[in-house]
Amino acid sequence: MLDGITLRAIGLGGGAVTGEEAQPPQSAAPPRAKIGLALGGGAARGWSHIGVLRVLEREGLAPDVIAGTSIGAVVGGCFAADKLDELEEFARALNKRRVVGLMDFHLNGSGLLGGDRLRRLLEQHLGTLRIESLPTRLVGIATELGTGHEIWLTRGPMVEALRASYALPGIFDAVKFGGRWLMDGALVNPIPVTAARAHGAEIVVCVNLNGDVRGRGTVIPAHGPDDEEGEEAGQSGAQGGLFGRRMLRFGRRSDGAPGIGTVMMDAFNITQDRIARSRLAGDPPDVMISPKLGRIGLFDFHRADEIIALGEEAAEKALGELRELIAQQTVPA
């Protein structure tokens, strides 16, 4: 722009413009369609969002709009605030001991975890940033307690907005934001394609963290106990427990039956999966990225290296489809 202003100033001053400067300007490349990225919820599986964003950024396809639910809001928010490097460094440094150390259990709140330790970590890097000040448009999804309203968080302090979006019911305390008590947005919109489209995205790419986790639910029309109930039957819901003996009762009981932690998280995951299918059927994305996360537990935050790589792999496979859509929607100037 400055060079153009300088040339026009020379012309206005009466001086001759010769040689290379006299050549007509080349026509600018047509702007590409605006890309929206809908990042779904899924606890530890959300580290794969980092891998997806890395691939899109490397290929010059960084999103113009990001709508995120739960862990999707956290990763998307850090990208929008240019803090993805710090988040990735934190994630890759996690081990089981550090994850347990971040869990501040209490009995006098609306959830098992107060969330103050995670809040302090976010404040270290995001400080007093506000959503409306970000160069990339960001929308966080939350659910209002009592009414069940779907709340789109588009302005205000980033840290509190992210906390509200990932406040899993029964796990984290509800967060008061803008006069409303809010909890995890995955209860109403696990993969916010609609929000991304509503905020100007012309092509919406969604990242579904649960697409590979469980088969499509079905109906078992006849079921009853076998004559001999083996120990194996009682252990079918025991997967997904937390770390080590210290957390054993929270994850599963000694008789193999699922503990409160497993029941809460699996129930939430099933609900989220069913709601996501319904929402995506009504407003499908233009491109869906589904990392192969079936072997990743909801609490496997210490497996960031593997999870991020799975996100990169899934994004690489979707590049051809995304580029084709962009080419179709880009109109020559």
CSV table of C-alpha atoms in Angstrom, one decimal:
chain,number,residue,atom,x,y,z
A,1,MET,CA,0.0,0.0,0.0
A,2,LEU,CA,2.8,2.4,0.9
A,3,ASP,CA,4.6,1.8,-2.4
A,4,GLY,CA,1.4,2.6,-4.3
A,5,ILE,CA,0.8,5.8,-2.4
A,6,THR,CA,4.4,6.8,-3.1
A,7,LEU,CA,4.0,6.3,-6.9
A,8,ARG,CA,0.8,8.2,-7.0
A,9,ALA,CA,2.5,11.1,-5.1
A,10,ILE,CA,5.3,11.2,-7.7
A,11,GLY,CA,2.7,11.3,-10.5
A,12,LEU,CA,0.8,14.1,-8.8
A,13,GLY,CA,4.0,16.0,-8.5
A,14,GLY,CA,4.5,16.0,-12.2
A,15,GLY,CA,7.6,13.8,-12.3
A,16,ALA,CA,7.8,11.1,-15.0
A,17,VAL,CA,7.5,7.5,-14.0
A,18,THR,CA,9.6,5.3,-16.2
A,19,GLY,CA,11.0,1.8,-16.4
A,20,GLU,CA,9.8,-0.8,-14.0
A,21,GLU,CA,7.6,1.6,-12.1
A,22,ALA,CA,5.6,2.4,-15.3
A,23,GLN,CA,4.3,-1.2,-15.6
A,24,PRO,CA,0.6,-1.7,-14.8
A,25,PRO,CA,0.0,-3.3,-11.4
A,26,GLN,CA,-0.6,-7.0,-11.5
A,27,SER,CA,-4.2,-8.0,-10.6
A,28,ALA,CA,-4.5,-9.2,-7.0
A,29,ALA,CA,-5.4,-12.8,-6.3
A,30,PRO,CA,-9.1,-13.2,-5.5
A,31,PRO,CA,-9.7,-13.5,-1.8
A,32,ARG,CA,-10.5,-17.0,-0.7
A,33,ALA,CA,-13.8,-18.0,1.0
A,34,LYS,CA,-13.9,-17.4,4.7
A,35,ILE,CA,-13.1,-20.6,6.6
A,36,GLY,CA,-14.9,-21.4,9.8
A,37,LEU,CA,-13.6,-24.1,12.2
A,38,ALA,CA,-16.0,-25.8,14.6
A,39,LEU,CA,-14.0,-27.5,17.4
A,40,GLY,CA,-15.9,-30.1,19.3
A,41,GLY,CA,-15.7,-31.2,23.0
A,42,GLY,CA,-14.1,-34.4,24.2
A,43,ALA,CA,-11.8,-33.7,27.2
A,44,ALA,CA,-8.3,-35.1,26.6
A,45,ARG,CA,-9.1,-35.9,23.0
A,46,GLY,CA,-9.2,-32.2,22.4
A,47,TRP,CA,-5.4,-32.1,22.1
A,48,SER,CA,-6.0,-33.3,18.5
A,49,HIS,CA,-7.4,-29.9,17.7
A,50,ILE,CA,-3.8,-28.6,18.1
A,51,GLY,CA,-2.7,-31.0,15.3
A,52,VAL,CA,-5.5,-29.9,13.1
A,53,LEU,CA,-4.8,-26.2,13.5
A,54,ARG,CA,-1.1,-26.8,12.9
A,55,VAL,CA,-1.8,-28.4,9.5
A,56,LEU,CA,-4.3,-25.7,8.4
A,57,GLU,CA,-1.9,-22.9,9.4
A,58,ARG,CA,1.0,-24.6,7.6
A,59,GLU,CA,-1.1,-24.9,4.4
A,60,GLY,CA,-2.2,-21.2,4.5
A,61,LEU,CA,-5.7,-22.2,5.5
A,62,ALA,CA,-5.9,-20.8,9.0
A,63,PRO,CA,-9.6,-20.2,10.0
A,64,ASP,CA,-11.2,-16.8,9.9
A,65,VAL,CA,-13.8,-17.9,12.4
A,66,ILE,CA,-13.5,-20.4,15.3
A,67,ALA,CA,-16.4,-21.7,17.2
A,68,GLY,CA,-15.5,-24.0,20.1
A,69,THR,CA,-17.2,-26.1,22.7
A,70,SER,CA,-15.4,-27.2,25.9
A,71,ILE,CA,-11.8,-28.2,25.1
A,72,GLY,CA,-12.5,-26.9,21.6
A,73,ALA,CA,-13.1,-23.4,23.0
A,74,VAL,CA,-9.8,-23.7,25.0
A,75,VAL,CA,-7.7,-24.7,22.0
A,76,GLY,CA,-9.5,-22.4,19.6
A,77,GLY,CA,-9.2,-19.5,22.0
A,78,CYS,CA,-5.4,-20.0,22.4
A,79,PHE,CA,-5.0,-20.1,18.7
A,80,ALA,CA,-7.0,-16.9,18.3
A,81,ALA,CA,-4.9,-15.3,21.0
A,82,ASP,CA,-1.6,-16.4,19.3
A,83,LYS,CA,-0.9,-18.7,22.3
A,84,LEU,CA,-1.1,-22.1,20.7
A,85,ASP,CA,2.7,-22.6,21.1
A,86,GLU,CA,2.4,-22.2,24.8
A,87,LEU,CA,-0.7,-24.5,25.0
A,88,GLU,CA,1.1,-27.2,23.0
A,89,GLU,CA,4.2,-27.0,25.2
A,90,PHE,CA,2.0,-27.4,28.3
A,91,ALA,CA,0.1,-30.3,26.8
A,92,ARG,CA,3.3,-32.2,25.7
A,93,ALA,CA,4.8,-31.7,29.2
A,94,LEU,CA,1.9,-33.3,31.0
A,95,ASN,CA,2.3,-36.7,32.7
A,96,LYS,CA,0.0,-38.6,35.0
A,97,ARG,CA,1.4,-37.0,38.1
A,98,ARG,CA,1.0,-33.5,36.8
A,99,VAL,CA,-2.6,-34.1,35.6
A,100,VAL,CA,-3.6,-35.4,39.1
A,101,GLY,CA,-1.9,-32.3,40.6
A,102,LEU,CA,-4.2,-30.0,38.6
A,103,MET,CA,-7.3,-31.6,40.2
A,104,ASP,CA,-8.4,-29.5,43.1
A,105,PHE,CA,-11.1,-31.6,44.7
A,106,HIS,CA,-13.6,-30.0,47.1
A,107,LEU,CA,-17.0,-30.9,48.5
A,108,ASN,CA,-18.7,-27.5,48.9
A,109,GLY,CA,-19.1,-26.5,45.3
A,110,SER,CA,-21.4,-27.5,42.4
A,111,GLY,CA,-18.7,-29.8,41.0
A,112,LEU,CA,-16.0,-32.2,42.3
A,113,LEU,CA,-13.3,-29.8,41.1
A,114,GLY,CA,-13.0,-26.1,41.9
A,115,GLY,CA,-11.0,-25.4,38.7
A,116,ASP,CA,-8.8,-22.7,40.3
A,117,ARG,CA,-5.6,-24.3,39.3
A,118,LEU,CA,-6.6,-24.5,35.7
A,119,ARG,CA,-7.9,-20.9,35.9
A,120,ARG,CA,-4.5,-19.7,37.1
A,121,LEU,CA,-2.8,-21.5,34.3
A,122,LEU,CA,-5.0,-19.8,31.7
A,123,GLU,CA,-4.5,-16.4,33.4
A,124,GLN,CA,-0.7,-16.8,33.1
A,125,HIS,CA,-0.9,-16.8,29.3
A,126,LEU,CA,-4.2,-15.0,28.5
A,127,GLY,CA,-4.2,-12.4,31.3
A,128,THR,CA,-7.0,-9.9,30.8
A,129,LEU,CA,-7.6,-10.5,27.1
A,130,ARG,CA,-11.1,-10.0,25.9
A,131,ILE,CA,-12.8,-12.0,23.2
A,132,GLU,CA,-13.8,-9.0,21.1
A,133,SER,CA,-10.1,-7.8,20.9
A,134,LEU,CA,-8.9,-10.9,19.1
A,135,PRO,CA,-7.8,-10.7,15.5
A,136,THR,CA,-9.6,-14.0,14.7
A,137,ARG,CA,-13.3,-14.1,15.5
A,138,LEU,CA,-14.0,-16.5,18.4
A,139,VAL,CA,-17.3,-18.0,19.7
A,140,GLY,CA,-17.4,-20.1,22.8
A,141,ILE,CA,-20.4,-22.3,23.4
A,142,ALA,CA,-21.9,-22.7,26.9
A,143,THR,CA,-25.2,-23.9,28.4
A,144,GLU,CA,-27.2,-21.9,30.9
A,145,LEU,CA,-28.2,-23.7,34.1
A,146,GLY,CA,-31.9,-23.8,34.7
A,147,THR,CA,-33.1,-22.7,31.2
A,148,GLY,CA,-30.9,-24.9,29.1
A,149,HIS,CA,-30.3,-21.9,26.7
A,150,GLU,CA,-27.4,-22.3,24.3
A,151,ILE,CA,-25.2,-19.3,25.0
A,152,TRP,CA,-22.7,-17.9,22.4
A,153,LEU,CA,-19.8,-16.2,24.2
A,154,THR,CA,-18.6,-13.5,21.8
A,155,ARG,CA,-17.4,-10.8,24.2
A,156,GLY,CA,-15.9,-10.4,27.7
A,157,PRO,CA,-12.9,-11.8,29.5
A,158,MET,CA,-11.5,-14.8,27.7
A,159,VAL,CA,-10.5,-16.8,30.7
A,160,GLU,CA,-13.9,-16.8,32.3
A,161,ALA,CA,-15.6,-17.5,28.9
A,162,LEU,CA,-13.3,-20.6,28.4
A,163,ARG,CA,-14.0,-21.8,31.9
A,164,ALA,CA,-17.7,-21.5,31.3
A,165,SER,CA,-17.5,-23.5,28.1
A,166,TYR,CA,-15.6,-26.4,29.7
A,167,ALA,CA,-17.4,-26.6,33.0
A,168,LEU,CA,-18.5,-30.2,32.9
A,169,PRO,CA,-21.6,-30.8,35.0
A,170,GLY,CA,-20.7,-32.5,38.3
A,171,ILE,CA,-16.9,-32.2,37.5
A,172,PHE,CA,-16.3,-28.5,37.5
A,173,ASP,CA,-18.1,-25.7,39.3
A,174,ALA,CA,-20.6,-23.7,37.2
A,175,VAL,CA,-19.2,-20.3,36.2
A,176,LYS,CA,-21.1,-17.0,36.5
A,177,PHE,CA,-20.6,-15.0,33.3
A,178,GLY,CA,-22.6,-11.9,32.3
A,179,GLY,CA,-25.2,-12.6,35.1
A,180,ARG,CA,-25.8,-16.2,34.0
A,181,TRP,CA,-24.7,-19.4,35.6
A,182,LEU,CA,-23.1,-21.4,32.8
A,183,MET,CA,-21.8,-24.9,32.2
A,184,ASP,CA,-20.3,-27.0,29.4
A,185,GLY,CA,-21.6,-26.1,26.0
A,186,ALA,CA,-21.5,-29.8,24.9
A,187,LEU,CA,-24.9,-30.3,26.6
A,188,VAL,CA,-26.6,-28.4,23.8
A,189,ASN,CA,-24.1,-28.0,20.9
A,190,PRO,CA,-21.1,-30.4,21.0
A,191,ILE,CA,-19.8,-29.4,17.6
A,192,PRO,CA,-20.9,-25.8,16.9
A,193,VAL,CA,-21.1,-25.7,13.1
A,194,THR,CA,-24.2,-23.4,13.3
A,195,ALA,CA,-22.3,-20.8,15.3
A,196,ALA,CA,-19.4,-20.8,12.9
A,197,ARG,CA,-21.7,-20.3,9.9
A,198,ALA,CA,-23.7,-17.6,11.7
A,199,HIS,CA,-20.5,-15.6,12.3
A,200,GLY,CA,-19.5,-15.3,8.6
A,201,ALA,CA,-17.9,-18.6,7.7
A,202,GLU,CA,-18.5,-19.5,4.1
A,203,ILE,CA,-16.9,-23.0,4.4
A,204,VAL,CA,-17.2,-24.7,7.7
A,205,VAL,CA,-14.8,-27.4,8.8
A,206,CYS,CA,-15.7,-29.3,11.9
A,207,VAL,CA,-13.5,-31.6,14.1
A,208,ASN,CA,-15.5,-34.4,15.7
A,209,LEU,CA,-13.6,-35.9,18.6
A,210,ASN,CA,-16.1,-38.7,19.1
A,211,GLY,CA,-16.6,-39.9,15.5
A,212,ASP,CA,-14.3,-42.9,16.1
A,213,VAL,CA,-15.1,-43.6,19.7
A,214,ARG,CA,-18.3,-45.6,19.6
A,215,GLY,CA,-20.5,-47.2,17.0
A,216,ARG,CA,-23.9,-45.8,16.1
A,217,GLY,CA,-26.2,-46.6,19.0
A,218,THR,CA,-28.8,-49.1,18.4
A,219,VAL,CA,-31.7,-50.9,20.2
A,220,ILE,CA,-31.2,-54.2,21.9
A,221,PRO,CA,-34.8,-55.5,21.9
A,222,ALA,CA,-34.4,-58.5,24.2
A,223,HIS,CA,-31.9,-58.6,27.1
A,224,GLY,CA,-31.7,-60.4,30.4
A,225,PRO,CA,-29.2,-61.9,32.8
A,226,ASP,CA,-27.4,-65.1,31.8
A,227,ASP,CA,-27.8,-68.1,34.0
A,228,GLU,CA,-24.2,-67.5,35.2
A,229,GLU,CA,-23.1,-63.9,35.5
A,230,GLY,CA,-19.3,-64.0,35.1
A,231,GLU,CA,-17.0,-61.4,36.6
A,232,GLU,CA,-16.3,-60.2,33.0
A,233,ALA,CA,-19.8,-58.8,32.7
A,234,GLY,CA,-19.4,-56.6,35.7
A,235,GLN,CA,-16.3,-55.1,34.2
A,236,SER,CA,-17.8,-53.9,30.9
A,237,GLY,CA,-18.2,-50.3,32.1
A,238,ALA,CA,-14.9,-50.1,34.0
A,239,GLN,CA,-12.9,-48.4,31.3
A,240,GLY,CA,-12.1,-44.8,31.5
A,241,GLY,CA,-11.1,-44.7,35.2
A,242,LEU,CA,-8.6,-42.1,36.4
A,243,PHE,CA,-5.0,-42.5,37.3
A,244,GLY,CA,-3.6,-45.1,39.7
A,245,ARG,CA,-4.9,-46.4,43.1
A,246,ARG,CA,-5.3,-42.9,44.4
A,247,MET,CA,-8.2,-42.4,42.0
A,248,LEU,CA,-9.5,-46.0,41.8
A,249,ARG,CA,-12.7,-45.5,43.7
A,250,PHE,CA,-13.6,-42.4,41.6
A,251,GLY,CA,-13.0,-44.4,38.4
A,252,ARG,CA,-14.2,-47.8,39.3
A,253,ARG,CA,-15.0,-50.0,42.3
A,254,SER,CA,-12.9,-52.9,43.5
A,255,ASP,CA,-15.6,-55.3,42.3
A,256,GLY,CA,-15.2,-54.1,38.7
A,257,ALA,CA,-18.4,-52.0,38.7
A,258,PRO,CA,-18.0,-48.5,37.3
A,259,GLY,CA,-17.4,-45.8,39.9
A,260,ILE,CA,-19.0,-42.3,40.0
A,261,GLY,CA,-16.3,-40.8,37.7
A,262,THR,CA,-16.7,-43.4,35.0
A,263,VAL,CA,-20.5,-43.2,35.2
A,264,MET,CA,-20.6,-39.4,35.0
A,265,MET,CA,-18.2,-39.1,32.1
A,266,ASP,CA,-19.6,-42.0,30.1
A,267,ALA,CA,-23.1,-40.8,30.5
A,268,PHE,CA,-22.0,-37.3,29.4
A,269,ASN,CA,-20.1,-38.8,26.5
A,270,ILE,CA,-23.1,-40.8,25.3
A,271,THR,CA,-25.4,-37.8,25.5
A,272,GLN,CA,-22.9,-35.6,23.7
A,273,ASP,CA,-22.6,-38.2,20.9
A,274,ARG,CA,-26.3,-38.4,20.4
A,275,ILE,CA,-26.8,-34.6,20.4
A,276,ALA,CA,-23.9,-34.1,18.0
A,277,ARG,CA,-25.4,-36.6,15.5
A,278,SER,CA,-28.7,-34.8,15.6
A,279,ARG,CA,-27.1,-31.3,15.2
A,280,LEU,CA,-24.8,-32.3,12.4
A,281,ALA,CA,-27.7,-33.9,10.5
A,282,GLY,CA,-29.6,-30.7,10.7
A,283,ASP,CA,-26.7,-28.4,9.8
A,284,PRO,CA,-23.9,-30.5,8.3
A,285,PRO,CA,-20.4,-29.1,7.9
A,286,ASP,CA,-18.8,-28.7,4.5
A,287,VAL,CA,-15.8,-30.8,5.7
A,288,MET,CA,-15.7,-33.2,8.7
A,289,ILE,CA,-12.4,-34.2,10.3
A,290,SER,CA,-12.7,-37.2,12.6
A,291,PRO,CA,-9.4,-38.2,14.2
A,292,LYS,CA,-9.0,-41.8,15.1
A,293,LEU,CA,-9.3,-41.4,18.8
A,294,GLY,CA,-11.1,-44.6,19.8
A,295,ARG,CA,-8.2,-45.8,22.0
A,296,ILE,CA,-7.9,-42.5,23.8
A,297,GLY,CA,-9.6,-42.1,27.1
A,298,LEU,CA,-11.3,-38.9,28.2
A,299,PHE,CA,-8.7,-38.4,30.9
A,300,ASP,CA,-5.6,-39.3,28.9
A,301,PHE,CA,-4.3,-35.7,29.0
A,302,HIS,CA,-0.8,-37.2,29.4
A,303,ARG,CA,-0.9,-38.7,25.9
A,304,ALA,CA,-0.6,-35.3,24.1
A,305,ASP,CA,2.1,-36.4,21.7
A,306,GLU,CA,0.0,-39.2,20.3
A,307,ILE,CA,-3.3,-37.3,20.3
A,308,ILE,CA,-1.8,-34.2,18.5
A,309,ALA,CA,-0.3,-36.5,15.8
A,310,LEU,CA,-3.7,-38.1,15.3
A,311,GLY,CA,-5.2,-34.7,14.7
A,312,GLU,CA,-2.5,-33.9,12.2
A,313,GLU,CA,-3.0,-37.2,10.4
A,314,ALA,CA,-6.8,-36.6,10.1
A,315,ALA,CA,-6.4,-33.0,8.9
A,316,GLU,CA,-3.9,-34.1,6.2
A,317,LYS,CA,-6.5,-36.4,4.8
A,318,ALA,CA,-9.1,-33.6,4.6
A,319,LEU,CA,-6.9,-31.1,2.8
A,320,GLY,CA,-7.8,-32.2,-0.7
A,321,GLU,CA,-11.5,-31.9,-0.1
A,322,LEU,CA,-11.1,-28.5,1.6
A,323,ARG,CA,-9.0,-27.1,-1.2
A,324,GLU,CA,-11.6,-28.3,-3.8
A,325,LEU,CA,-14.3,-26.5,-1.9
A,326,ILE,CA,-12.3,-23.3,-1.7
A,327,ALA,CA,-11.6,-23.4,-5.4
A,328,GLN,CA,-15.3,-23.8,-6.2
A,329,GLN,CA,-16.3,-20.8,-4.0
A,330,THR,CA,-13.5,-18.5,-5.0
A,331,VAL,CA,-14.7,-16.1,-7.7
A,332,PRO,CA,-12.1,-14.6,-10.0
A,333,ALA,CA,-11.7,-10.8,-9.6
